[in-house]
Amino acid sequence: MAIERTLSIIKPDATRRNITGAIVARFEEAGLRVVAQRRAHLTQEQAEQFYAVHRERAFFEDLCTFMTSGPVVVQVLEGEEAISRNREVMGATNPANADEGTIRRDFGESVEANSVHGSDAPETAAEEIGFFFSQIDIVG
Ligand code: ATP
Ligand code: MG
């Protein structure tokens, strides 16, 4: 098994309800370490750039509006197989389809306001980490 890093975002629905600590506890219980963390309020331009892969999707505009609707917490998580482990802890995109005990099942409000983002592959993890953090910000 390999130690990986992945980009996590605690989304505006979660900061609004003051449950960022409860979400971080789920990551730590799963063996993921927070090796960088910052609170941010994304601009429309940043949200559109971050989610550019979904530009053609019907939900793109709503998603960018939601992601800029309040502060987020951006984080780098580190651990064994961190990318896939984080995706497991997050659960399915739609909280209604997410397994019991996952973050999205327990905290998500809707398919859009689903509390967390996590990178989906090594290439996207590296790109997304670089979008928010410099090497000097990450302390393993
Ligand atoms: P994320 O990339 O945020 O970790 P994901 O990889 O599970 O989530 P994606 O398909 O990449 O899901 O979608 C990105 C985000 O867009 C979702 O997390 C959700 O907030 C939003 N989204 C996805 N599908 C829909 C939809 N059908 N309607 C509204 N919003 C959606
Ligand atoms: Mg995704």
PDB file of C-alpha atoms and ligand atoms in Angstrom:
ATOM      1  CA  MET A   1       0.000   0.000   0.000  1.00  0.00           C
ATOM      2  CA  ALA A   2       1.174   3.492  -0.764  1.00  0.00           C
ATOM      3  CA  ILE A   3       0.940   6.720   1.196  1.00  0.00           C
ATOM      4  CA  GLU A   4      -1.056   9.203  -0.899  1.00  0.00           C
ATOM      5  CA  ARG A   5      -2.338  12.739  -0.565  1.00  0.00           C
ATOM      6  CA  THR A   6      -5.769  13.905  -1.679  1.00  0.00           C
ATOM      7  CA  LEU A   7      -7.629  17.202  -1.808  1.00  0.00           C
ATOM      8  CA  SER A   8     -10.699  17.489   0.394  1.00  0.00           C
ATOM      9  CA  ILE A   9     -13.217  20.320   0.544  1.00  0.00           C
ATOM     10  CA  ILE A  10     -15.752  20.664   3.340  1.00  0.00           C
ATOM     11  CA  LYS A  11     -18.561  22.397   1.457  1.00  0.00           C
ATOM     12  CA  PRO A  12     -20.696  25.465   2.390  1.00  0.00           C
ATOM     13  CA  ASP A  13     -23.651  23.377   3.658  1.00  0.00           C
ATOM     14  CA  ALA A  14     -21.333  21.946   6.334  1.00  0.00           C
ATOM     15  CA  THR A  15     -19.626  25.195   7.366  1.00  0.00           C
ATOM     16  CA  ARG A  16     -23.104  26.789   7.632  1.00  0.00           C
ATOM     17  CA  ARG A  17     -24.210  24.088  10.108  1.00  0.00           C
ATOM     18  CA  ASN A  18     -20.907  24.274  12.071  1.00  0.00           C
ATOM     19  CA  ILE A  19     -20.147  20.570  11.583  1.00  0.00           C
ATOM     20  CA  THR A  20     -16.612  20.818  10.161  1.00  0.00           C
ATOM     21  CA  GLY A  21     -15.123  19.234  13.287  1.00  0.00           C
ATOM     22  CA  ALA A  22     -17.502  16.272  13.122  1.00  0.00           C
ATOM     23  CA  ILE A  23     -16.459  15.732   9.500  1.00  0.00           C
ATOM     24  CA  VAL A  24     -12.735  16.003  10.258  1.00  0.00           C
ATOM     25  CA  ALA A  25     -13.245  13.397  13.020  1.00  0.00           C
ATOM     26  CA  ARG A  26     -14.538  10.963  10.368  1.00  0.00           C
ATOM     27  CA  PHE A  27     -11.366  11.448   8.317  1.00  0.00           C
ATOM     28  CA  GLU A  28      -9.116  10.949  11.346  1.00  0.00           C
ATOM     29  CA  GLU A  29     -11.046   7.866  12.494  1.00  0.00           C
ATOM     30  CA  ALA A  30     -10.384   6.409   9.027  1.00  0.00           C
ATOM     31  CA  GLY A  31      -6.631   6.934   9.407  1.00  0.00           C
ATOM     32  CA  LEU A  32      -6.387  10.049   7.252  1.00  0.00           C
ATOM     33  CA  ARG A  33      -4.232  12.898   8.561  1.00  0.00           C
ATOM     34  CA  VAL A  34      -4.946  16.578   7.896  1.00  0.00           C
ATOM     35  CA  VAL A  35      -1.546  17.794   6.639  1.00  0.00           C
ATOM     36  CA  ALA A  36      -2.796  21.176   5.335  1.00  0.00           C
ATOM     37  CA  GLN A  37      -5.986  23.107   6.027  1.00  0.00           C
ATOM     38  CA  ARG A  38      -7.374  26.544   5.248  1.00  0.00           C
ATOM     39  CA  ARG A  39     -10.747  28.241   5.298  1.00  0.00           C
ATOM     40  CA  ALA A  40     -11.671  30.000   2.032  1.00  0.00           C
ATOM     41  CA  HIS A  41     -14.605  31.713   0.403  1.00  0.00           C
ATOM     42  CA  LEU A  42     -14.400  30.780  -3.281  1.00  0.00           C
ATOM     43  CA  THR A  43     -15.033  33.389  -5.936  1.00  0.00           C
ATOM     44  CA  GLN A  44     -17.266  32.528  -8.880  1.00  0.00           C
ATOM     45  CA  GLU A  45     -14.156  32.366 -11.071  1.00  0.00           C
ATOM     46  CA  GLN A  46     -12.371  29.956  -8.699  1.00  0.00           C
ATOM     47  CA  ALA A  47     -15.422  27.666  -8.461  1.00  0.00           C
ATOM     48  CA  GLU A  48     -15.818  27.599 -12.256  1.00  0.00           C
ATOM     49  CA  GLN A  49     -12.120  26.829 -12.687  1.00  0.00           C
ATOM     50  CA  PHE A  50     -12.088  24.131  -9.998  1.00  0.00           C
ATOM     51  CA  TYR A  51     -15.165  22.376 -11.448  1.00  0.00           C
ATOM     52  CA  ALA A  52     -14.257  23.051 -15.126  1.00  0.00           C
ATOM     53  CA  VAL A  53     -14.527  19.318 -15.846  1.00  0.00           C
ATOM     54  CA  HIS A  54     -18.310  19.642 -15.256  1.00  0.00           C
ATOM     55  CA  ARG A  55     -18.678  22.753 -17.469  1.00  0.00           C
ATOM     56  CA  GLU A  56     -21.117  21.070 -19.860  1.00  0.00           C
ATOM     57  CA  ARG A  57     -23.280  19.467 -17.150  1.00  0.00           C
ATOM     58  CA  ALA A  58     -26.774  20.805 -16.475  1.00  0.00           C
ATOM     59  CA  PHE A  59     -25.948  21.310 -12.789  1.00  0.00           C
ATOM     60  CA  PHE A  60     -22.728  23.304 -13.388  1.00  0.00           C
ATOM     61  CA  GLU A  61     -24.117  26.790 -12.780  1.00  0.00           C
ATOM     62  CA  ASP A  62     -26.081  25.736  -9.670  1.00  0.00           C
ATOM     63  CA  LEU A  63     -23.023  23.889  -8.355  1.00  0.00           C
ATOM     64  CA  CYS A  64     -20.807  26.986  -8.707  1.00  0.00           C
ATOM     65  CA  THR A  65     -23.477  29.165  -7.047  1.00  0.00           C
ATOM     66  CA  PHE A  66     -23.665  26.689  -4.158  1.00  0.00           C
ATOM     67  CA  MET A  67     -19.887  26.415  -3.779  1.00  0.00           C
ATOM     68  CA  THR A  68     -19.611  30.220  -3.509  1.00  0.00           C
ATOM     69  CA  SER A  69     -22.614  30.558  -1.154  1.00  0.00           C
ATOM     70  CA  GLY A  70     -20.460  30.452   1.989  1.00  0.00           C
ATOM     71  CA  PRO A  71     -17.017  29.522   3.286  1.00  0.00           C
ATOM     72  CA  VAL A  72     -15.419  26.160   2.652  1.00  0.00           C
ATOM     73  CA  VAL A  73     -12.549  24.351   4.373  1.00  0.00           C
ATOM     74  CA  VAL A  74      -9.912  23.120   1.932  1.00  0.00           C
ATOM     75  CA  GLN A  75      -7.604  20.383   3.158  1.00  0.00           C
ATOM     76  CA  VAL A  76      -4.905  17.983   2.121  1.00  0.00           C
ATOM     77  CA  LEU A  77      -5.477  14.531   3.618  1.00  0.00           C
ATOM     78  CA  GLU A  78      -2.618  12.024   3.806  1.00  0.00           C
ATOM     79  CA  GLY A  79      -2.620   8.305   4.472  1.00  0.00           C
ATOM     80  CA  GLU A  80      -2.530   4.777   3.044  1.00  0.00           C
ATOM     81  CA  GLU A  81      -4.491   4.815  -0.233  1.00  0.00           C
ATOM     82  CA  ALA A  82      -5.795   8.242   0.821  1.00  0.00           C
ATOM     83  CA  ILE A  83      -7.636   8.922  -2.452  1.00  0.00           C
ATOM     84  CA  SER A  84      -9.829   5.814  -2.429  1.00  0.00           C
ATOM     85  CA  ARG A  85     -10.098   5.709   1.364  1.00  0.00           C
ATOM     86  CA  ASN A  86     -11.409   9.271   1.428  1.00  0.00           C
ATOM     87  CA  ARG A  87     -13.955   8.425  -1.304  1.00  0.00           C
ATOM     88  CA  GLU A  88     -15.150   5.474   0.829  1.00  0.00           C
ATOM     89  CA  VAL A  89     -15.531   7.625   3.933  1.00  0.00           C
ATOM     90  CA  MET A  90     -17.395  10.281   1.888  1.00  0.00           C
ATOM     91  CA  GLY A  91     -19.910   7.846   0.351  1.00  0.00           C
ATOM     92  CA  ALA A  92     -21.861   8.121  -2.901  1.00  0.00           C
ATOM     93  CA  THR A  93     -22.425  11.537  -4.516  1.00  0.00           C
ATOM     94  CA  ASN A  94     -26.145  11.435  -3.703  1.00  0.00           C
ATOM     95  CA  PRO A  95     -26.592  11.106   0.092  1.00  0.00           C
ATOM     96  CA  ALA A  96     -29.750   9.052  -0.556  1.00  0.00           C
ATOM     97  CA  ASN A  97     -27.569   6.379  -2.216  1.00  0.00           C
ATOM     98  CA  ALA A  98     -24.656   6.591   0.220  1.00  0.00           C
ATOM     99  CA  ASP A  99     -23.853   3.694   2.565  1.00  0.00           C
ATOM    100  CA  GLU A 100     -24.696   3.954   6.242  1.00  0.00           C
ATOM    101  CA  GLY A 101     -21.937   5.517   8.313  1.00  0.00           C
ATOM    102  CA  THR A 102     -20.541   7.608   5.450  1.00  0.00           C
ATOM    103  CA  ILE A 103     -20.202  11.384   5.693  1.00  0.00           C
ATOM    104  CA  ARG A 104     -22.665  12.089   2.903  1.00  0.00           C
ATOM    105  CA  ARG A 105     -25.271   9.683   4.307  1.00  0.00           C
ATOM    106  CA  ASP A 106     -24.987  11.161   7.800  1.00  0.00           C
ATOM    107  CA  PHE A 107     -24.504  14.855   6.954  1.00  0.00           C
ATOM    108  CA  GLY A 108     -25.374  15.519   3.285  1.00  0.00           C
ATOM    109  CA  GLU A 109     -28.496  17.537   2.540  1.00  0.00           C
ATOM    110  CA  SER A 110     -28.909  16.788  -1.182  1.00  0.00           C
ATOM    111  CA  VAL A 111     -27.025  15.568  -4.263  1.00  0.00           C
ATOM    112  CA  GLU A 112     -25.655  19.103  -4.615  1.00  0.00           C
ATOM    113  CA  ALA A 113     -25.197  20.052  -0.947  1.00  0.00           C
ATOM    114  CA  ASN A 114     -23.389  16.815  -0.114  1.00  0.00           C
ATOM    115  CA  SER A 115     -20.981  18.258   2.494  1.00  0.00           C
ATOM    116  CA  VAL A 116     -17.639  17.127   1.048  1.00  0.00           C
ATOM    117  CA  HIS A 117     -15.522  16.937  -2.089  1.00  0.00           C
ATOM    118  CA  GLY A 118     -12.671  14.494  -2.597  1.00  0.00           C
ATOM    119  CA  SER A 119     -10.266  14.018  -5.490  1.00  0.00           C
ATOM    120  CA  ASP A 120     -11.040  10.958  -7.607  1.00  0.00           C
ATOM    121  CA  ALA A 121      -7.604   9.875  -8.958  1.00  0.00           C
ATOM    122  CA  PRO A 122      -3.876  10.517  -8.444  1.00  0.00           C
ATOM    123  CA  GLU A 123      -3.697  12.993 -11.364  1.00  0.00           C
ATOM    124  CA  THR A 124      -6.705  15.025 -10.187  1.00  0.00           C
ATOM    125  CA  ALA A 125      -5.446  14.900  -6.579  1.00  0.00           C
ATOM    126  CA  ALA A 126      -2.108  16.446  -7.592  1.00  0.00           C
ATOM    127  CA  GLU A 127      -3.827  19.068  -9.726  1.00  0.00           C
ATOM    128  CA  GLU A 128      -6.443  19.950  -7.085  1.00  0.00           C
ATOM    129  CA  ILE A 129      -3.875  20.130  -4.258  1.00  0.00           C
ATOM    130  CA  GLY A 130      -1.842  22.527  -6.417  1.00  0.00           C
ATOM    131  CA  PHE A 131      -4.960  24.618  -7.037  1.00  0.00           C
ATOM    132  CA  PHE A 132      -5.174  25.522  -3.325  1.00  0.00           C
ATOM    133  CA  PHE A 133      -1.812  24.830  -1.689  1.00  0.00           C
ATOM    134  CA  SER A 134       1.903  25.406  -2.155  1.00  0.00           C
ATOM    135  CA  GLN A 135       4.426  22.777  -1.095  1.00  0.00           C
ATOM    136  CA  ILE A 136       5.345  24.951   1.929  1.00  0.00           C
ATOM    137  CA  ASP A 137       1.728  24.810   3.244  1.00  0.00           C
ATOM    138  CA  ILE A 138       1.751  21.004   3.475  1.00  0.00           C
ATOM    139  CA  VAL A 139       3.350  19.598   6.612  1.00  0.00           C
ATOM    140  CA  GLY A 140       3.217  15.814   6.855  1.00  0.00           C
TER     141      GLY A 140
HETATM  142  P1  ATP B   1     -16.979  15.650  -5.705  1.00  0.00           P
HETATM  143  O1  ATP B   1     -16.294  15.876  -7.033  1.00  0.00           O
HETATM  144  O2  ATP B   1     -17.579  16.922  -5.134  1.00  0.00           O
HETATM  145  O3  ATP B   1     -16.127  14.925  -4.726  1.00  0.00           O
HETATM  146  P2  ATP B   1     -18.328  13.388  -6.808  1.00  0.00           P
HETATM  147  O4  ATP B   1     -17.012  13.072  -7.446  1.00  0.00           O
HETATM  148  O5  ATP B   1     -18.970  12.343  -5.959  1.00  0.00           O
HETATM  149  O6  ATP B   1     -18.237  14.706  -5.938  1.00  0.00           O
HETATM  150  P3  ATP B   1     -19.112  14.567  -9.301  1.00  0.00           P
HETATM  151  O7  ATP B   1     -19.817  13.793 -10.353  1.00  0.00           O
HETATM  152  O8  ATP B   1     -17.674  14.895  -9.484  1.00  0.00           O
HETATM  153  O9  ATP B   1     -19.357  13.831  -7.905  1.00  0.00           O
HETATM  154  O10 ATP B   1     -19.938  15.917  -9.087  1.00  0.00           O
HETATM  155  C1  ATP B   1     -19.337  17.028  -8.475  1.00  0.00           C
HETATM  156  C2  ATP B   1     -20.352  17.680  -7.563  1.00  0.00           C
HETATM  157  O11 ATP B   1     -21.402  18.214  -8.362  1.00  0.00           O
HETATM  158  C3  ATP B   1     -21.060  16.723  -6.590  1.00  0.00           C
HETATM  159  O12 ATP B   1     -20.337  16.488  -5.427  1.00  0.00           O
HETATM  160  C4  ATP B   1     -22.326  17.495  -6.297  1.00  0.00           C
HETATM  161  O13 ATP B   1     -22.083  18.550  -5.354  1.00  0.00           O
HETATM  162  C5  ATP B   1     -22.637  18.115  -7.657  1.00  0.00           C
HETATM  163  N1  ATP B   1     -23.540  17.256  -8.439  1.00  0.00           N
HETATM  164  C6  ATP B   1     -23.246  16.078  -9.037  1.00  0.00           C
HETATM  165  N2  ATP B   1     -24.323  15.572  -9.671  1.00  0.00           N
HETATM  166  C7  ATP B   1     -25.324  16.458  -9.473  1.00  0.00           C
HETATM  167  C8  ATP B   1     -26.692  16.529  -9.872  1.00  0.00           C
HETATM  168  N3  ATP B   1     -27.248  15.565 -10.598  1.00  0.00           N
HETATM  169  N4  ATP B   1     -27.408  17.609  -9.473  1.00  0.00           N
HETATM  170  C9  ATP B   1     -26.849  18.601  -8.740  1.00  0.00           C
HETATM  171  N5  ATP B   1     -25.572  18.597  -8.336  1.00  0.00           N
HETATM  172  C10 ATP B   1     -24.820  17.538  -8.683  1.00  0.00           C
HETATM  173 MG    MG B   2     -15.861  14.511  -8.555  1.00  0.00          MG
END
